[in-house]
PDB file of C-alpha atoms in Angstrom:
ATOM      1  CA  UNK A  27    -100.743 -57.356  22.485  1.00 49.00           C
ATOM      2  CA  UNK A  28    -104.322 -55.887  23.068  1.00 50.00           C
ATOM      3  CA  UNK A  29    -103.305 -53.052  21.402  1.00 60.00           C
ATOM      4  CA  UNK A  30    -102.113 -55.103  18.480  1.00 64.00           C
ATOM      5  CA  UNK A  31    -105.411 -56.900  18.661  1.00 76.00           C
ATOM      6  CA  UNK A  32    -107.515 -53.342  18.749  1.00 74.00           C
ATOM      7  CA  UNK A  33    -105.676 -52.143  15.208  1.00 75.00           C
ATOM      8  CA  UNK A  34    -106.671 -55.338  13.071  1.00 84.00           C
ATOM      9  CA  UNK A  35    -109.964 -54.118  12.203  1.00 84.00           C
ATOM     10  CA  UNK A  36    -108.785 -51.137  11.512  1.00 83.00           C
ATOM     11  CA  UNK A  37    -105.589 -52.421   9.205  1.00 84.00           C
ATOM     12  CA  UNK A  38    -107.852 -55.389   7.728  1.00 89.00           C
ATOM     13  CA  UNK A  39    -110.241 -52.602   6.210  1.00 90.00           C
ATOM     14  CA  UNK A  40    -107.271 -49.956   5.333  1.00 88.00           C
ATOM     15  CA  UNK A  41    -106.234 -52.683   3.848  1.00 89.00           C
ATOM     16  CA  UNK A  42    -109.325 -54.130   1.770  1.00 93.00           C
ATOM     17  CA  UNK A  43    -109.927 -49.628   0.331  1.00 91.00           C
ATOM     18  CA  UNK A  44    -105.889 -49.936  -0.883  1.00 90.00           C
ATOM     19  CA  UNK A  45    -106.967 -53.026  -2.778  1.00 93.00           C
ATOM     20  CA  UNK A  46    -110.200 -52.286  -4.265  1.00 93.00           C
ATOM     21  CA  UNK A  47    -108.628 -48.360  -5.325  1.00 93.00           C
ATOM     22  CA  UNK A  48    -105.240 -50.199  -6.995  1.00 92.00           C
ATOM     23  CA  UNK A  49    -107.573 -52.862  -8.451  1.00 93.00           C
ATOM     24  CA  UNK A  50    -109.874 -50.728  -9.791  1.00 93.00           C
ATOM     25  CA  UNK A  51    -107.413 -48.214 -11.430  1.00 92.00           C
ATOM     26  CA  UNK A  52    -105.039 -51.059 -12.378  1.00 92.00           C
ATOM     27  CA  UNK A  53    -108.622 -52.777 -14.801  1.00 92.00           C
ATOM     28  CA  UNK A  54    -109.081 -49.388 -16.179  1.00 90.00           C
ATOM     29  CA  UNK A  55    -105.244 -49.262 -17.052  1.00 88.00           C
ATOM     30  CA  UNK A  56    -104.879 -45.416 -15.219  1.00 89.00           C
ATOM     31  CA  UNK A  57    -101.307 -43.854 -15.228  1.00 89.00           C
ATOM     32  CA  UNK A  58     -99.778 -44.092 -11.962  1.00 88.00           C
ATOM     33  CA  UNK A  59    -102.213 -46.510 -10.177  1.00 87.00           C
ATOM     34  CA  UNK A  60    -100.265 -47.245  -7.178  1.00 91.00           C
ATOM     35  CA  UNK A  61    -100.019 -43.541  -6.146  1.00 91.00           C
ATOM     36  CA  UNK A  62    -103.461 -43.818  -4.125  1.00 91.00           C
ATOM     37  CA  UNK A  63    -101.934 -47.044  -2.251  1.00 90.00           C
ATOM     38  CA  UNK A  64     -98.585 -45.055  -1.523  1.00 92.00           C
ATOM     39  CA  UNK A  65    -100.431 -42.175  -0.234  1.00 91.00           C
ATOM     40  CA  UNK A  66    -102.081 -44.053   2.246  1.00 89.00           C
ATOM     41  CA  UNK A  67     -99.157 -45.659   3.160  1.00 90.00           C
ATOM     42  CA  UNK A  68     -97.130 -43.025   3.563  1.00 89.00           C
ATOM     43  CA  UNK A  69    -100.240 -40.779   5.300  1.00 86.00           C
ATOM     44  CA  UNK A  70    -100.943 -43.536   8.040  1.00 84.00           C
ATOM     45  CA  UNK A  71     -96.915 -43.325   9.047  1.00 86.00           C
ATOM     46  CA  UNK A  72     -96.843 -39.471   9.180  1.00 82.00           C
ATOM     47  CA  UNK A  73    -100.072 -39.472  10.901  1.00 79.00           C
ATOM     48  CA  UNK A  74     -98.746 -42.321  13.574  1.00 78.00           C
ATOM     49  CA  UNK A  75     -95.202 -39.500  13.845  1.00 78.00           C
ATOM     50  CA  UNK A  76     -97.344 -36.424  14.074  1.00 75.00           C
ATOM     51  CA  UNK A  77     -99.808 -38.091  16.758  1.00 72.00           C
ATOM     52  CA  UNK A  78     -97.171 -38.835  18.990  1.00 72.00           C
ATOM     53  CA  UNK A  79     -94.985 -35.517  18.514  1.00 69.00           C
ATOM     54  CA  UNK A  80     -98.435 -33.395  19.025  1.00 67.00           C
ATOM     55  CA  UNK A  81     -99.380 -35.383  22.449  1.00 67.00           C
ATOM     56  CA  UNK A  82     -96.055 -33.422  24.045  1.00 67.00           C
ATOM     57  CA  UNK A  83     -96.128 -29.902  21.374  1.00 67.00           C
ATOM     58  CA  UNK A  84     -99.625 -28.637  21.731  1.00 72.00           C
ATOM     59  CA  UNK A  85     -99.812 -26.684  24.669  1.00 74.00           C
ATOM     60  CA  UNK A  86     -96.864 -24.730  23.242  1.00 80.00           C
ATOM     61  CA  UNK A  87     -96.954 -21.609  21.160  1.00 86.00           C
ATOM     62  CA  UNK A  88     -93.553 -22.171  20.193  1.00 87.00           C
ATOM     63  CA  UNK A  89     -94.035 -25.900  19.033  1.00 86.00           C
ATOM     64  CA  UNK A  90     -96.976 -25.351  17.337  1.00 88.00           C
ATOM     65  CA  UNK A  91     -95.608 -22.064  15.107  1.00 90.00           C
ATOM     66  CA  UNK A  92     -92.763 -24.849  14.400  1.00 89.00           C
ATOM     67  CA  UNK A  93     -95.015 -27.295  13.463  1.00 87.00           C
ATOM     68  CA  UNK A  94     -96.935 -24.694  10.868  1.00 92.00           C
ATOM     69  CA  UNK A  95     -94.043 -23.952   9.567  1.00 95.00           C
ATOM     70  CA  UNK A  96     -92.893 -27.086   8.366  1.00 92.00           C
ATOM     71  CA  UNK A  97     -96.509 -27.848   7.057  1.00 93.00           C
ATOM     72  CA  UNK A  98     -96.684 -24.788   4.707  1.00 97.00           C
ATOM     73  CA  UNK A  99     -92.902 -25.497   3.777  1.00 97.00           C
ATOM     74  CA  UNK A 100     -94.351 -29.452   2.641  1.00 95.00           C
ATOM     75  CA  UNK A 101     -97.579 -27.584   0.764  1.00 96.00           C
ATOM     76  CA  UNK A 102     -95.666 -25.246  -1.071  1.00 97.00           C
ATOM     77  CA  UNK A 103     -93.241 -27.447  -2.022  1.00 97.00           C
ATOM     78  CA  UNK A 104     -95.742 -30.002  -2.570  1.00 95.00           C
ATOM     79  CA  UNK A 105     -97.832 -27.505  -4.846  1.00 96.00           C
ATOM     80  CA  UNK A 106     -94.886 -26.309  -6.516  1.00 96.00           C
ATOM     81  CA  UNK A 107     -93.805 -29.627  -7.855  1.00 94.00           C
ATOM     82  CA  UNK A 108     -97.264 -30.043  -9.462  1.00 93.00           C
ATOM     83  CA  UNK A 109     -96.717 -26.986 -11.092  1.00 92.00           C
ATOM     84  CA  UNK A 110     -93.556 -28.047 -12.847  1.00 88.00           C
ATOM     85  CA  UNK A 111     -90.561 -27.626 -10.621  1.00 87.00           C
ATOM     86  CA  UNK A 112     -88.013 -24.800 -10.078  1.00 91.00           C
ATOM     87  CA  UNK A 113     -87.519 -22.383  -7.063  1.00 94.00           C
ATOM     88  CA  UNK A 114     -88.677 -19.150  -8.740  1.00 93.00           C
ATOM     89  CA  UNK A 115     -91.814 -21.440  -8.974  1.00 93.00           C
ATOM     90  CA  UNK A 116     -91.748 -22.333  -5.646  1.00 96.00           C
ATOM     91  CA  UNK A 117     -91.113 -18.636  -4.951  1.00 97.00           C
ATOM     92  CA  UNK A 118     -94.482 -17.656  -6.500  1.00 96.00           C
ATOM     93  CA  UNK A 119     -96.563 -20.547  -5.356  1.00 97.00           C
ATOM     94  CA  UNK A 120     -95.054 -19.788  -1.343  1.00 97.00           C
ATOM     95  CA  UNK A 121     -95.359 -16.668  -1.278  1.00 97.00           C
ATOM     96  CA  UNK A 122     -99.189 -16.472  -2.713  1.00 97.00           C
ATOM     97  CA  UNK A 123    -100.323 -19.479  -0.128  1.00 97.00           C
ATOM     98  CA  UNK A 124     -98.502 -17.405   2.221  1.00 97.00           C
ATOM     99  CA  UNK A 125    -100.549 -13.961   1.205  1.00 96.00           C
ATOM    100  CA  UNK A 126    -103.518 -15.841   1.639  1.00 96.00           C
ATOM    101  CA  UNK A 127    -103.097 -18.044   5.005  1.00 97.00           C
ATOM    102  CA  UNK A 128    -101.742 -14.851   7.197  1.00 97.00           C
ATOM    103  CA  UNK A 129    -104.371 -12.622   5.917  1.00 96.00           C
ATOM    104  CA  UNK A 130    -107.341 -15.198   6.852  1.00 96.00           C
ATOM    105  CA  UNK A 131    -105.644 -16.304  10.134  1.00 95.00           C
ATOM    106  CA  UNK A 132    -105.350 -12.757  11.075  1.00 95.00           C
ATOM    107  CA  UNK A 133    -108.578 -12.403  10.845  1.00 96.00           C
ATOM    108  CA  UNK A 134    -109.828 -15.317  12.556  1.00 94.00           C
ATOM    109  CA  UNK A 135    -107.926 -14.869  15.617  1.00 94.00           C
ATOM    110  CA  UNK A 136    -108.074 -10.742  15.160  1.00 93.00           C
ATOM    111  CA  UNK A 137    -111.891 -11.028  15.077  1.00 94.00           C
ATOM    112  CA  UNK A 138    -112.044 -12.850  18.243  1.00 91.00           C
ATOM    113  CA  UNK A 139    -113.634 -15.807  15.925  1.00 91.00           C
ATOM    114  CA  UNK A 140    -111.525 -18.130  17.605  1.00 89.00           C
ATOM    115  CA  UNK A 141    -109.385 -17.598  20.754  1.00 89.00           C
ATOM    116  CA  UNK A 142    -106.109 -17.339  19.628  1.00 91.00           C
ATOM    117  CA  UNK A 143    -104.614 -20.640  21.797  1.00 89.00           C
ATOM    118  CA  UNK A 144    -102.166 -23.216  20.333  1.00 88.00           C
ATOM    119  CA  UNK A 145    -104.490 -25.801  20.089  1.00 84.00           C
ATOM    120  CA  UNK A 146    -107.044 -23.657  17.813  1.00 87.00           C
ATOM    121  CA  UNK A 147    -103.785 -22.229  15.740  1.00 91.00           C
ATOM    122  CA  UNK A 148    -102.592 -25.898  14.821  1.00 89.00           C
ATOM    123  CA  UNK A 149    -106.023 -27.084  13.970  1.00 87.00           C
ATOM    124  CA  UNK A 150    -107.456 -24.006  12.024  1.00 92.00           C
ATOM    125  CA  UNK A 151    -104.006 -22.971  10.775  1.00 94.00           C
ATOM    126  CA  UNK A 152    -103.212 -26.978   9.215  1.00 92.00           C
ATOM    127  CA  UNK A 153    -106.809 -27.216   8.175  1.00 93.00           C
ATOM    128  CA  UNK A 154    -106.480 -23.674   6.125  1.00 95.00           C
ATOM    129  CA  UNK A 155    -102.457 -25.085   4.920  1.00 97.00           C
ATOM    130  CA  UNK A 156    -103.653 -28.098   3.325  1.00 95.00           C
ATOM    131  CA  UNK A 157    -106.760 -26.572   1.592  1.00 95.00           C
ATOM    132  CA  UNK A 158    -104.659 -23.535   0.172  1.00 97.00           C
ATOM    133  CA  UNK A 159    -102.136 -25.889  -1.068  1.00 97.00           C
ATOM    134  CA  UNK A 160    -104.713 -28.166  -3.174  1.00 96.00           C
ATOM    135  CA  UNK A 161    -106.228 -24.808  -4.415  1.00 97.00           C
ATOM    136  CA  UNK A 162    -102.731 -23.688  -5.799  1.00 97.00           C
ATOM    137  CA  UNK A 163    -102.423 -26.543  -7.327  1.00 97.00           C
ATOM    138  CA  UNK A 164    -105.707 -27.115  -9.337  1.00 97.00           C
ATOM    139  CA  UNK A 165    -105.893 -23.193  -9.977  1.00 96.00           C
ATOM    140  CA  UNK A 166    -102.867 -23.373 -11.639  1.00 95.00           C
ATOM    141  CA  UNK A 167    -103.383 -26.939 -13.475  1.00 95.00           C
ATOM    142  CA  UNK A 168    -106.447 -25.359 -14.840  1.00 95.00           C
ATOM    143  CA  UNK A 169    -104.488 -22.450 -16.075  1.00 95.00           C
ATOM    144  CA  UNK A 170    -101.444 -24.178 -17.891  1.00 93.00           C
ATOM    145  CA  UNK A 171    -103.851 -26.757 -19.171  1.00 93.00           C
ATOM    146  CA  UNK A 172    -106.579 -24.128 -20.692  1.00 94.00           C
ATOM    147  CA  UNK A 173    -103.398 -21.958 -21.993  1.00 93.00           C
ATOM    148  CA  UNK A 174    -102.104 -25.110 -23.480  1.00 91.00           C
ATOM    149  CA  UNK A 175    -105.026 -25.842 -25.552  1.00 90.00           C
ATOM    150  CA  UNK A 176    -106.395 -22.608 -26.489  1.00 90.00           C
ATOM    151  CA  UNK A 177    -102.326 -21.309 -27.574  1.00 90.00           C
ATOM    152  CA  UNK A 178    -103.993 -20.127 -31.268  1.00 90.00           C
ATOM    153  CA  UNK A 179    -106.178 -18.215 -29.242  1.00 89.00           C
ATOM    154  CA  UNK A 180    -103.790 -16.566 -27.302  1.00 89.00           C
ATOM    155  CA  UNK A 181    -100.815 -16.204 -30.257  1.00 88.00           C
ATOM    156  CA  UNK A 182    -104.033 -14.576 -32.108  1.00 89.00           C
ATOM    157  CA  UNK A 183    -105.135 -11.841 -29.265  1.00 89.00           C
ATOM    158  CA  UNK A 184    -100.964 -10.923 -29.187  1.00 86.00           C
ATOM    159  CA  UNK A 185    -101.030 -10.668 -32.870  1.00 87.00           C
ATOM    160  CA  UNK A 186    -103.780  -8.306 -32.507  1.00 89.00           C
ATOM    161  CA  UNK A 187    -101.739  -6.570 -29.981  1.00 87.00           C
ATOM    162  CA  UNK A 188    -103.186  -7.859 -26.992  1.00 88.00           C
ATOM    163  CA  UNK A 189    -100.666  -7.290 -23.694  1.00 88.00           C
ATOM    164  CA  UNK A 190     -99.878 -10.576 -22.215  1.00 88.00           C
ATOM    165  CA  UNK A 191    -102.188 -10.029 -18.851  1.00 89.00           C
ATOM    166  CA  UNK A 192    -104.979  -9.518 -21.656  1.00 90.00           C
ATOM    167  CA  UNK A 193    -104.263 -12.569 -23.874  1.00 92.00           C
ATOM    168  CA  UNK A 194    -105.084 -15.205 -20.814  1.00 92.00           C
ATOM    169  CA  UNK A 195    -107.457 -13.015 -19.087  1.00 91.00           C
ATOM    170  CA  UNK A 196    -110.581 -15.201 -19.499  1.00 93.00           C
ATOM    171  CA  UNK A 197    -108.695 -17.958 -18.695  1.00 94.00           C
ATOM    172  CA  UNK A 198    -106.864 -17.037 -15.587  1.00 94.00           C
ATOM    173  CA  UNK A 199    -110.736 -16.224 -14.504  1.00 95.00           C
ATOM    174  CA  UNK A 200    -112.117 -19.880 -15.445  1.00 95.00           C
ATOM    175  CA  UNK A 201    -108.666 -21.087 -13.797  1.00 95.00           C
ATOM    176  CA  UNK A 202    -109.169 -19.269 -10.454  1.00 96.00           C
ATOM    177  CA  UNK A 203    -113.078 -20.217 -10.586  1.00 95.00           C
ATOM    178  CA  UNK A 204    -112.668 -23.760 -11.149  1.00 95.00           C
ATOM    179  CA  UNK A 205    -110.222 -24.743  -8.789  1.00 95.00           C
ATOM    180  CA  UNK A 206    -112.906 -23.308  -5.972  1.00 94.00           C
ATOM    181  CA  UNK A 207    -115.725 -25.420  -6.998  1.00 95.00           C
ATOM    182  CA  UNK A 208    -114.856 -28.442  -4.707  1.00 93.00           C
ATOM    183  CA  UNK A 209    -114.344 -26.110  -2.042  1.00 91.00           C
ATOM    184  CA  UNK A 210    -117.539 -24.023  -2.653  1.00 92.00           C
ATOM    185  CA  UNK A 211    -119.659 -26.766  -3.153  1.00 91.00           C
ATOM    186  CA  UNK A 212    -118.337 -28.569   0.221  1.00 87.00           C
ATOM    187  CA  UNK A 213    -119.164 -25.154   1.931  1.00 85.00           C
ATOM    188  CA  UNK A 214    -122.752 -25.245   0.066  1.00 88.00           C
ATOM    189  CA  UNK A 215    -123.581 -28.748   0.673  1.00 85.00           C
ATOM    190  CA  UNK A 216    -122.091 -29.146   4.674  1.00 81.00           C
ATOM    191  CA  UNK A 217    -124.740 -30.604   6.913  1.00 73.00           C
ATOM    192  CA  UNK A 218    -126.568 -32.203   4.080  1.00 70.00           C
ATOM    193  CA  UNK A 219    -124.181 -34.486   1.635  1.00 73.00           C
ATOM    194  CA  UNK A 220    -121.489 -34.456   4.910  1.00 69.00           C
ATOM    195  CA  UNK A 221    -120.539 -34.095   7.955  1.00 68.00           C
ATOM    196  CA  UNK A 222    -117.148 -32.169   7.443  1.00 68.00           C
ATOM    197  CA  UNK A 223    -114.402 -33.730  10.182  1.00 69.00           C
ATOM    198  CA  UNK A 224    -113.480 -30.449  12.167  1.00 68.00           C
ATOM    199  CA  UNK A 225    -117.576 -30.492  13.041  1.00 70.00           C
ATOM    200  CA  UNK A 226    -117.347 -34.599  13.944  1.00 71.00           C
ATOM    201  CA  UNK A 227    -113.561 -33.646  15.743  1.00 72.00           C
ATOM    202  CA  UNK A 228    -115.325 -31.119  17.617  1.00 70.00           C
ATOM    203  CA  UNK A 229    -118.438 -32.972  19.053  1.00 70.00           C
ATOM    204  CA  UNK A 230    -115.946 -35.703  19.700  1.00 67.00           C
ATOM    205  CA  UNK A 231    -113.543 -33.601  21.563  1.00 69.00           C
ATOM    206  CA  UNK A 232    -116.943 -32.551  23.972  1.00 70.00           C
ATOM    207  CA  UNK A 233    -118.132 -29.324  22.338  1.00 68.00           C
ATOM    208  CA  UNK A 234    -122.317 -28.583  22.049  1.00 75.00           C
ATOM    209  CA  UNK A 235    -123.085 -29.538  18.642  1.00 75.00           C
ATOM    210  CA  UNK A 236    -124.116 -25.836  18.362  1.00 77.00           C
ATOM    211  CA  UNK A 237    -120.162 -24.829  19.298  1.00 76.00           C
ATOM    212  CA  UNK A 238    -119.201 -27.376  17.202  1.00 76.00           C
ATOM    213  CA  UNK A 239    -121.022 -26.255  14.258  1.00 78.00           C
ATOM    214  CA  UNK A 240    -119.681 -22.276  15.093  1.00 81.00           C
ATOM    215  CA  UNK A 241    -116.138 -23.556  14.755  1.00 82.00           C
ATOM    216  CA  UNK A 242    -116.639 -25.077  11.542  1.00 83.00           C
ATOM    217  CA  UNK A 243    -118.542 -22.528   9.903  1.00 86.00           C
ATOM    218  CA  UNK A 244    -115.568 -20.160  10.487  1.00 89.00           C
ATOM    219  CA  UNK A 245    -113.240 -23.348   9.305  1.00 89.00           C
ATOM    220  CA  UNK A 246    -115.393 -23.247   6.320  1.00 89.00           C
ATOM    221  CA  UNK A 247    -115.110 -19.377   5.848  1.00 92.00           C
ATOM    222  CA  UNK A 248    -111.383 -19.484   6.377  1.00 93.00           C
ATOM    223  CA  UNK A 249    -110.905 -22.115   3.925  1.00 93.00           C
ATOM    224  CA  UNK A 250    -113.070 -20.253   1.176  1.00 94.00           C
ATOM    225  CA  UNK A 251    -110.931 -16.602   2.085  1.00 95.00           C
ATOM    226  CA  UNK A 252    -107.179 -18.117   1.778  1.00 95.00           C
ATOM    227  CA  UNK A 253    -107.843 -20.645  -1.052  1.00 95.00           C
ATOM    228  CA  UNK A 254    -109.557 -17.452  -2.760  1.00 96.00           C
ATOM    229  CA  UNK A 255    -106.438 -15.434  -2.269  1.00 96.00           C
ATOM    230  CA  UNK A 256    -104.028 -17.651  -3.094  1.00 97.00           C
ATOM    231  CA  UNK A 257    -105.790 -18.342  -6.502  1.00 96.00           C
ATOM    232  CA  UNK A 258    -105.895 -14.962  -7.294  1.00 96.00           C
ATOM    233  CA  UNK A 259    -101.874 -14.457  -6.281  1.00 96.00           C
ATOM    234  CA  UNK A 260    -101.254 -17.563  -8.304  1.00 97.00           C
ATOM    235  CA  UNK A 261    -102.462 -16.609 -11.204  1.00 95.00           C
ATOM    236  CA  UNK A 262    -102.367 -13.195 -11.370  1.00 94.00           C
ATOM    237  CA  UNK A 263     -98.962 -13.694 -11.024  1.00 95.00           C
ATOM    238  CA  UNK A 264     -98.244 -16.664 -13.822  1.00 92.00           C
ATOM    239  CA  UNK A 265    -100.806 -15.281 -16.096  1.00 89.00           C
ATOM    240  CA  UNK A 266     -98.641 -12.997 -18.699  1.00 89.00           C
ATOM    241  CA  UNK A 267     -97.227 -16.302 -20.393  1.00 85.00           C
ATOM    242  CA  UNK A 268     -94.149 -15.443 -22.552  1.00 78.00           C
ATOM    243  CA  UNK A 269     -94.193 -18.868 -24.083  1.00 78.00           C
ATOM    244  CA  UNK A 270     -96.642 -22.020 -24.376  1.00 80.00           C
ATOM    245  CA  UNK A 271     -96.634 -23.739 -20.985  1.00 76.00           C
ATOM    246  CA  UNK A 272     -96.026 -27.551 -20.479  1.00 72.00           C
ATOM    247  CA  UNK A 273     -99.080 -29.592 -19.965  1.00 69.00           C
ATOM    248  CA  UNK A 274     -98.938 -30.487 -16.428  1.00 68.00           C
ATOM    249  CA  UNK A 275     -98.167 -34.116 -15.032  1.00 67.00           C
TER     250      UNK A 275
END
């Protein structure tokens, strides 16, 4: 019952955001306005399953590779569904989050960086998941998108016999460099628009706020390095376009 009591502050105000973000888009008429309020929902359940499962699965190496696992499976997936469905897309979008995560964790815990212990892998390694997954997917939203709307442009460098690679060039560049702005300017602007939550999470857990802030630069730096990667890997591989894309949903 206390505990009961303890989570209706906390439910009141999830509560009140869900309304005033469904409200909002709802006045403004946006496509798909409940999505926010499902997302929520569906976060707060999977966050209630994954506290509980971590509480007995974090002091093991084999848990915790298990529990990886099935978060990049969900992100590329989750990425590849964005992208327009089909396996050989799911294939490509995998396989380049994939490039990128093992290549920056190997580093991090190669480097010394950060001790390589289960706890560390399952925070860095879900932190650096989730962030290469929303990278994928606005990297290669920007692409089909700018490919979309520019197709004169791109039938006219093939009729001047432009390779395929050549034809999107400029715009698999603005694609890649876009989707790492909200990344880059989190990195630039950490300590003095916010406080990112591995920094809070780590002063809360009992590190020195100068600890604290060592472990998130290298979150930061890890985050920059895969999403980077996997951009690149994206769209390097999606960029010779046979035929006009479909405008993303």
């Amino acid at each position: 019952m206390t505990a009961l009591t303890d989570l209706l502050p906390t439910l009141l105000g999830v509560g009140l955001l869900m309304l005033v973000t469904v409200g909002l888009l709802a006045v403004f008429r946006i496509p798909h306005r409940t999505a926010p309020a499902l997302a929520i929902l569906r976060g707060a359940v999977q966050l209630a399953v994954i506290s509980l499962i971590l509480g007995t699965v974090i002091t093991s190496p084999v848990w915790v590779g298990a529990a990886l696992l099935v978060m990049f499976s969900v992100a590329a997936v989750t990425a590849a569904r964005r992208l327009g469905w089909s396996w050989g897309r799911l294939a490509v979008v995998g396989g380049s989050m994939a490039a990128g995560i093992l290549v920056t964790l190997a580093i991090v815990f190669g480097t010394g960086a950060i001790a390589l212990t289960p706890r560390y892998a399952l925070a860095i390694g879900g932190i650096v998941i989730g962030n290469a997954m929303t990278i994928a997917t606005l990297a290669g939203r920007h692409f089909a998108e700018s490919v979309n709307e520019r197709w004169d442009e791109v039938e006219a460098w093939l009729a001047l016999g432009a390779t395929r690679r050549q034809s999107t060039l400029e715009l698999a560049r603005r694609a890649v460099y876009s989707a790492l702005i909200p990344s880059t300017d989190q990195t630039k602007t950490t300590g003095l628009v916010t406080l990112p939550g591995a920094f809070v999470g780590a002063i809360f857990g009992g590190l020195s706020p100068l600890e604290a802030g060592r472990f998130q630069i290298v979150v930061l730096a890890s985050i920059m390095a895969a999403g980077s990667m996997t951009a690149v890997a994206l769209i390097g591989i999606i960029a010779p376009v046979r035929v006009r894309p479909v405008r993303p949903r």
